[in-house]
GROMACS .gro file of C-alpha atoms in nm:
model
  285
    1UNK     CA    1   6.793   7.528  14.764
    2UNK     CA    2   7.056   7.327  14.633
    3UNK     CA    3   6.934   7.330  14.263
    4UNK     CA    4   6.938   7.738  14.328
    5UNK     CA    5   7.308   7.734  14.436
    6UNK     CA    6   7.362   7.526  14.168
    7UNK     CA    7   7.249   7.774  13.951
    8UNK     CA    8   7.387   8.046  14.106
    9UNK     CA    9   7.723   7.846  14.062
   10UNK     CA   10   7.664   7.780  13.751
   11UNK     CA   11   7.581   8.165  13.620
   12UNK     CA   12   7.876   8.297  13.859
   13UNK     CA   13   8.142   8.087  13.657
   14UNK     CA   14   7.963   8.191  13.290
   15UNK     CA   15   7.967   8.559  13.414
   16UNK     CA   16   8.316   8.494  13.523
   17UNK     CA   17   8.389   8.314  13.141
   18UNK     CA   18   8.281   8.643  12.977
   19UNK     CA   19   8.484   8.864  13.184
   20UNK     CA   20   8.840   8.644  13.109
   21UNK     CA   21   8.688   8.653  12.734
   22UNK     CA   22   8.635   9.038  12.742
   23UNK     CA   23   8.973   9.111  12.905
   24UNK     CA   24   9.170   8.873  12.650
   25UNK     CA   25   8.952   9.006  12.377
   26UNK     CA   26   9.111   9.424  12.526
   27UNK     CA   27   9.421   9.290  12.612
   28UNK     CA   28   9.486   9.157  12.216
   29UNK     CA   29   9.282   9.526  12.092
   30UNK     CA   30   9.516   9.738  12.341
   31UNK     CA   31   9.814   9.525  12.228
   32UNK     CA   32   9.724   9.579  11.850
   33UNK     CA   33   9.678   9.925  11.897
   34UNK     CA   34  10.040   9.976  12.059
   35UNK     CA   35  10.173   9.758  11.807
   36UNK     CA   36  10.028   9.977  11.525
   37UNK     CA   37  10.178  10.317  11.714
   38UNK     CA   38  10.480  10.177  11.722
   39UNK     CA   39  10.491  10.131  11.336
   40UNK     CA   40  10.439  10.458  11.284
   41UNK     CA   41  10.682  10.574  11.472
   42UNK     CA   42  10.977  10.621  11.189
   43UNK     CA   43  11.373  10.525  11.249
   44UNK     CA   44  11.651  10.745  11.246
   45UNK     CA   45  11.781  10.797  10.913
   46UNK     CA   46  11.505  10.647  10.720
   47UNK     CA   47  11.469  10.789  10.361
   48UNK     CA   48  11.111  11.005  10.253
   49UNK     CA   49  11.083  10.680   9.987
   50UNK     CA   50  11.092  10.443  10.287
   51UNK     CA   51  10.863  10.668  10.510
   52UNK     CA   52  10.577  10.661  10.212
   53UNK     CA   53  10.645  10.337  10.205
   54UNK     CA   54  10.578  10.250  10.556
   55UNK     CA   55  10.288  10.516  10.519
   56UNK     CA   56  10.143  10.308  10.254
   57UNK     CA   57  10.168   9.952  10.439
   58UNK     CA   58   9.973  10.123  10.709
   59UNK     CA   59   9.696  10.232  10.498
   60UNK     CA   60   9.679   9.879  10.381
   61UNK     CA   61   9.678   9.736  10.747
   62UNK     CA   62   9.419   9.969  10.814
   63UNK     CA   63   9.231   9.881  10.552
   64UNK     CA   64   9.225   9.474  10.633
   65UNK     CA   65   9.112   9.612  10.955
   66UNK     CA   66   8.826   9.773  10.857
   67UNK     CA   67   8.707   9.514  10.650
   68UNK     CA   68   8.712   9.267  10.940
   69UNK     CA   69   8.543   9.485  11.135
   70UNK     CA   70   8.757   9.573  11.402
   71UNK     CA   71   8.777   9.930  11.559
   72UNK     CA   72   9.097  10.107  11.440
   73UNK     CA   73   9.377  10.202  11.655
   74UNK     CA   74   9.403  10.557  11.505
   75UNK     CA   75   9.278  10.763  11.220
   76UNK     CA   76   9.479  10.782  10.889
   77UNK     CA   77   9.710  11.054  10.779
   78UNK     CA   78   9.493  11.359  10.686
   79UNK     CA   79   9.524  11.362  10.267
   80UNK     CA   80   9.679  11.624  10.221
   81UNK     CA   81   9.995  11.502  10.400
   82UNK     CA   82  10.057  11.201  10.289
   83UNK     CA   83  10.342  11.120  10.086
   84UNK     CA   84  10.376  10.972   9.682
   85UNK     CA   85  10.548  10.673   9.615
   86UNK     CA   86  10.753  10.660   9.263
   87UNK     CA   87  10.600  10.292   9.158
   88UNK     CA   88  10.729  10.086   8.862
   89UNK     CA   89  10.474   9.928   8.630
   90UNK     CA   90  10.455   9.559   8.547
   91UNK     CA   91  10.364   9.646   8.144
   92UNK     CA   92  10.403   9.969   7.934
   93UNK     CA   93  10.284  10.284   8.103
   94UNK     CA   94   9.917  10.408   8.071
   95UNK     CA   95   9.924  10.781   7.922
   96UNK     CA   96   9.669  11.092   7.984
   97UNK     CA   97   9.680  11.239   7.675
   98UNK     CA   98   9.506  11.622   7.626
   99UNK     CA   99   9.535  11.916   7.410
  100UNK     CA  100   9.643  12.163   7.640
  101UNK     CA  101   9.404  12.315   7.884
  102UNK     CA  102   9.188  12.024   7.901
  103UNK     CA  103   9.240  11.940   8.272
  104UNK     CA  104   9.532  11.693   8.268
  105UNK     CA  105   9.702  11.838   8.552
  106UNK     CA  106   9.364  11.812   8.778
  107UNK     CA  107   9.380  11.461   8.682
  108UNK     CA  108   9.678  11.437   8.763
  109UNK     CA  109   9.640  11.540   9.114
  110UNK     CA  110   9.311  11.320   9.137
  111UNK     CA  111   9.491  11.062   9.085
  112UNK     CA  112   9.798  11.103   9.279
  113UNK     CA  113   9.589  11.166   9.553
  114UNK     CA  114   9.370  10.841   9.545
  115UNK     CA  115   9.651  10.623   9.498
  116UNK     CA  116   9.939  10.773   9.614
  117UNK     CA  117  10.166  10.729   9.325
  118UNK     CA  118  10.375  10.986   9.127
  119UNK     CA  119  10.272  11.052   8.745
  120UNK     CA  120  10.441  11.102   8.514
  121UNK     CA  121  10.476  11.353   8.201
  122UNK     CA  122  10.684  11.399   7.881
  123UNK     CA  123  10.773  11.708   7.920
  124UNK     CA  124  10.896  11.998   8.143
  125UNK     CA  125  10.619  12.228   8.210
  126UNK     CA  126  10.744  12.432   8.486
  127UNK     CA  127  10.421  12.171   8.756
  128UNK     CA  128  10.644  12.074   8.977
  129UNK     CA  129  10.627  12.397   9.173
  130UNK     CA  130  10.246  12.298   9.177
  131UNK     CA  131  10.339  11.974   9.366
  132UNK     CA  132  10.355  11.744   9.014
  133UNK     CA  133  10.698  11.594   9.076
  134UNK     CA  134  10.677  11.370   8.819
  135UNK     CA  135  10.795  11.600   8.526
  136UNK     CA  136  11.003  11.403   8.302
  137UNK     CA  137  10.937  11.065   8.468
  138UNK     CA  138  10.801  10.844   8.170
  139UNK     CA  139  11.000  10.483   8.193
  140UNK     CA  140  10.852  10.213   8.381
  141UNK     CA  141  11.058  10.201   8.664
  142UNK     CA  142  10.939  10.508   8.794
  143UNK     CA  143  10.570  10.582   8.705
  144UNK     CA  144  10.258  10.421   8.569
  145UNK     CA  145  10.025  10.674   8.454
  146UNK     CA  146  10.208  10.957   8.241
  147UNK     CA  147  10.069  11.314   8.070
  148UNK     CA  148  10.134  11.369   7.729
  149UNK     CA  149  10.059  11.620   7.454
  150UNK     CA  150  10.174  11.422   7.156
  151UNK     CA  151  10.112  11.490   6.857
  152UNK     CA  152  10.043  11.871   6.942
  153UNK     CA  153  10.402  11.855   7.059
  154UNK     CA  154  10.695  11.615   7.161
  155UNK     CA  155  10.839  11.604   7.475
  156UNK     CA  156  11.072  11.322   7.586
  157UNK     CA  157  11.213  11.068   7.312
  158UNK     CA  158  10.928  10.812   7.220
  159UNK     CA  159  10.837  10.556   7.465
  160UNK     CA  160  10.611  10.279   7.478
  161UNK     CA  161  10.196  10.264   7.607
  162UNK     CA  162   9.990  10.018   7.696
  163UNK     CA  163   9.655  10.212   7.693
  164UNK     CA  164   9.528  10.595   7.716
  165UNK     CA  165   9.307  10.784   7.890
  166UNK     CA  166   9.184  11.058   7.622
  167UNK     CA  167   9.096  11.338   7.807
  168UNK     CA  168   8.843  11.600   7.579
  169UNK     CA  169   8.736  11.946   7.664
  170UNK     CA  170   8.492  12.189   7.489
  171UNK     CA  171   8.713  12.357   7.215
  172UNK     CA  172   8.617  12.655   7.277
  173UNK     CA  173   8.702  12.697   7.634
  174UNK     CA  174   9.039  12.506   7.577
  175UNK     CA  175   9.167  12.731   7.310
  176UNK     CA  176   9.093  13.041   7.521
  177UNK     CA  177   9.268  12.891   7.817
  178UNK     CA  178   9.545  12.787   7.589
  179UNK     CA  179   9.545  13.124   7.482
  180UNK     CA  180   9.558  13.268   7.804
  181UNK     CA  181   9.824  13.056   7.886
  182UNK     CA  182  10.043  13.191   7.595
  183UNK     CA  183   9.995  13.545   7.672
  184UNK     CA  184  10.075  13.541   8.047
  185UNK     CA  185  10.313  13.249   8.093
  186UNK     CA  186  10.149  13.120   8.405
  187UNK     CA  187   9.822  12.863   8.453
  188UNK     CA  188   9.618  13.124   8.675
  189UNK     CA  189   9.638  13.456   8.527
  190UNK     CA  190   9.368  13.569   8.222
  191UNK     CA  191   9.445  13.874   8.026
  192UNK     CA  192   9.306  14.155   8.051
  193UNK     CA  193   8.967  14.322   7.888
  194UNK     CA  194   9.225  14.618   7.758
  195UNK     CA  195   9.481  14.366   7.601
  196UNK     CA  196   9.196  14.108   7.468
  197UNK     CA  197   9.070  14.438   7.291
  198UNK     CA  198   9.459  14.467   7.176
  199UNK     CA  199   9.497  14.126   7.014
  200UNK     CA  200   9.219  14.065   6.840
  201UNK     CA  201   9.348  14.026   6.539
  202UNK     CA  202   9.641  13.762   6.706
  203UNK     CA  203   9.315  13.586   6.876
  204UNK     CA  204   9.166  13.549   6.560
  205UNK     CA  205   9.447  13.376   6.417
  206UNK     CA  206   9.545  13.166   6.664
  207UNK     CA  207   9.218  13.015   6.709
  208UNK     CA  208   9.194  12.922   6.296
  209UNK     CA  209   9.515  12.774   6.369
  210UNK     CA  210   9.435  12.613   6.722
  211UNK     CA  211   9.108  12.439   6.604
  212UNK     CA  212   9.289  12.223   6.338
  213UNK     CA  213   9.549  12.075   6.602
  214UNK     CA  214   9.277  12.017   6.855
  215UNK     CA  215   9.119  11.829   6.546
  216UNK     CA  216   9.407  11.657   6.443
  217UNK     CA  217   9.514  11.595   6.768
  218UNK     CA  218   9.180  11.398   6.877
  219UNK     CA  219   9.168  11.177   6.606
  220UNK     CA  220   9.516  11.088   6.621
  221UNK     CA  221   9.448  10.928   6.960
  222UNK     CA  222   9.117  10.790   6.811
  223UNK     CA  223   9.267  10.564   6.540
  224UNK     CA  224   9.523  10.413   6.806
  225UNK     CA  225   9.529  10.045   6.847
  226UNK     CA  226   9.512  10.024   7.207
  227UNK     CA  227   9.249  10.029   7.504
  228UNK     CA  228   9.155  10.373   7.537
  229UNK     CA  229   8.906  10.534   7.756
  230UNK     CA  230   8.747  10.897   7.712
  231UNK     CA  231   8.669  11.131   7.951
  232UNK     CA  232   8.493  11.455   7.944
  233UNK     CA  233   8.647  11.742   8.125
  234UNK     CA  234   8.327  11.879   8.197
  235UNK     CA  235   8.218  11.539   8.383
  236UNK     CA  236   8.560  11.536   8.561
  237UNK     CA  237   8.449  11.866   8.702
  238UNK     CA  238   8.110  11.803   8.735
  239UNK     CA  239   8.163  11.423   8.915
  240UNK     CA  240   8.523  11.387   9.002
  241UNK     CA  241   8.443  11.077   9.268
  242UNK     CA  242   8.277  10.864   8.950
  243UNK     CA  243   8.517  10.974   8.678
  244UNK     CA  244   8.830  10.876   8.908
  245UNK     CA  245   8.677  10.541   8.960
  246UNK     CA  246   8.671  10.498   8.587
  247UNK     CA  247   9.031  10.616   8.560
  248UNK     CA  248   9.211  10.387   8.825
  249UNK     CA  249   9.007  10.088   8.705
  250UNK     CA  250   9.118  10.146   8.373
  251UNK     CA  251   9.498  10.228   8.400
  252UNK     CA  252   9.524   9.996   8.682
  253UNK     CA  253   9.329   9.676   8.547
  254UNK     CA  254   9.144   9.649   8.844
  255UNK     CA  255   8.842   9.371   8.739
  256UNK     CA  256   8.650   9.476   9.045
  257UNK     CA  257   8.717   9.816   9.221
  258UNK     CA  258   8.699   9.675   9.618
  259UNK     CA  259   8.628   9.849   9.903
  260UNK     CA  260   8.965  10.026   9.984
  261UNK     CA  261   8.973  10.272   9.680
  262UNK     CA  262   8.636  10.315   9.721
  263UNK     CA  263   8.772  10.418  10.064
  264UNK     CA  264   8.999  10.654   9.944
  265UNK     CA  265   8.819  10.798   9.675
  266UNK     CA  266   8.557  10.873   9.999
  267UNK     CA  267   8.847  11.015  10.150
  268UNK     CA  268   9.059  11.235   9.857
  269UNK     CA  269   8.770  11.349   9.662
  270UNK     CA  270   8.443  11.345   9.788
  271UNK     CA  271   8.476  11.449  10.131
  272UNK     CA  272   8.624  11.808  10.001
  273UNK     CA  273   8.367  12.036   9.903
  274UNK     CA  274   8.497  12.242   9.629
  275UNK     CA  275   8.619  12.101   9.297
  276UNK     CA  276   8.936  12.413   9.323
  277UNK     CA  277   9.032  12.259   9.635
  278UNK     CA  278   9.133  11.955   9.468
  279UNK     CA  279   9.351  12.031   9.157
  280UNK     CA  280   9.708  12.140   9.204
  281UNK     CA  281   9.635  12.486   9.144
  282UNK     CA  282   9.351  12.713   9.147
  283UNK     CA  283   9.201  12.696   8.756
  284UNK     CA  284   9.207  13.011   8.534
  285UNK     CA  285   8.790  13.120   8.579
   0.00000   0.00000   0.00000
């Protein structure tokens, strides 16, 4: 009888043990969780640079959270509001470079989206009322990863890069959005069947003229003396999630792509379901 009290003791004060463990073990997850409210809560008269700051560290906190395991103390911003930070770059910037048309504003977006950092571009192309605030923005204090169309045109004064992502599209299709683009002043809006009829003759020319720059262009950025990485449009549409994981490896120098941008590109890319969804406007069909 005694060696059963005994044990009874003995399991009453390990059952006991596991309880104080489980409530220390609440207490500190209830205590994190508060904690982490809290720092989302933002001061008075905090700047929108601080606030996707802040928005940022919590990402990261999340993040380290994940990876440990541990249940998080609230979701993340939905995407599509979160806020860009302007970043400065340790080495010249990366460029996009495209002929026109080619998709560099979807990979623009893409981008901005996965990592939450403003690109930049050379030139003023009327984006920023499609949510690219970055027109202009080419020094390294400001941006990392900037569009450019150069040679087919000049934008701001020269500036320095450290590597390029060449971004290539079918000729054929680029030209006739390019074209389409010239004729109604907007990204979205094709001609019509009446006025194609009409301009034949301009369509004709253009495209003799249009096919040597794309040439020209292409191999300009070919015979550059830097890292450069190619991407197909076409794959870009086709497989956004694999092509973005090229990109931000590359203009990043990321040796090994961890966990948390594979998290995001989970989260910004292939969690929506319709390649429009994600560009900064609809594209021209």
């Amino acid at each position: 009888a005694q060696e059963n009290e005994c044990g009874d003791i003995g399991n009453e004060g390990a059952k006991t043990s596991m309880e104080d463990q489980q409530s220390i073990i609440q207490y500190y997850e209830k205590d994190l969780r508060e904690k982490m409210q809290a720092d989302r809560l933002y001061p008075k008269n905090v700047t929108v640079e601080e606030m996707a700051d802040m928005e940022w560290n919590n990402l990261l906190k999340l993040a380290s959270l994940r990876n440990g395991g541990n249940q998080l103390p609230h979701d993340p911003i939905p995407t599509q509001f979160e806020l860009l930070l302007f970043s400065s770059c340790p080495r010249a910037v990366a460029v996009l470079a495209s002929y026109p048309r080619s998709g560099n504003s979807l990979m623009r977006t893409l981008y901005e989206h996965t990592t939450l950092r403003v690109t930049g571009s050379d030139m003023q192309g009327g984006l920023a009322k499609h949510d690219l605030v970055g027109e202009m923005a080419v020094t390294t204090n400001k941006v990392q990863f900037v569009k450019t169309h150069y040679p087919e045109r000049r934008g701001t004064p020269p500036f320095q890069a450290s590597r390029a992502v060449l971004l290539v599209r079918n000729p054929f299709d680029a030209i006739d959005s390019f074209f389409n683009l010239m004729m109604t002043g907007t990204h979205t809006t094709s001609i019509s069947n009446d006025i194609r009829e009409k301009t034949t003759q301009v369509w004709e020319e253009f495209v003799l003229k249009e096919i040597r720059v794309w040439k020209k262009f292409h191999l300009y950025w070919l015979n550059q003396d830097i890292p450069l990485l190619l991407i197909r449009y076409e794959d870009l549409i086709r497989r956004p999630d694999r092509v973005m994981e090229r990109v931000i490896q590359f203009v990043l120098e990321i040796q090994r792509m961890g966990s948390f941008f594979g998290e995001r590109i989970d989260r910004c890319i292939r969690e929506q379901e319709e390649i429009e969804r994600l560009g900064s406007y609809k594209p021209r069909s």
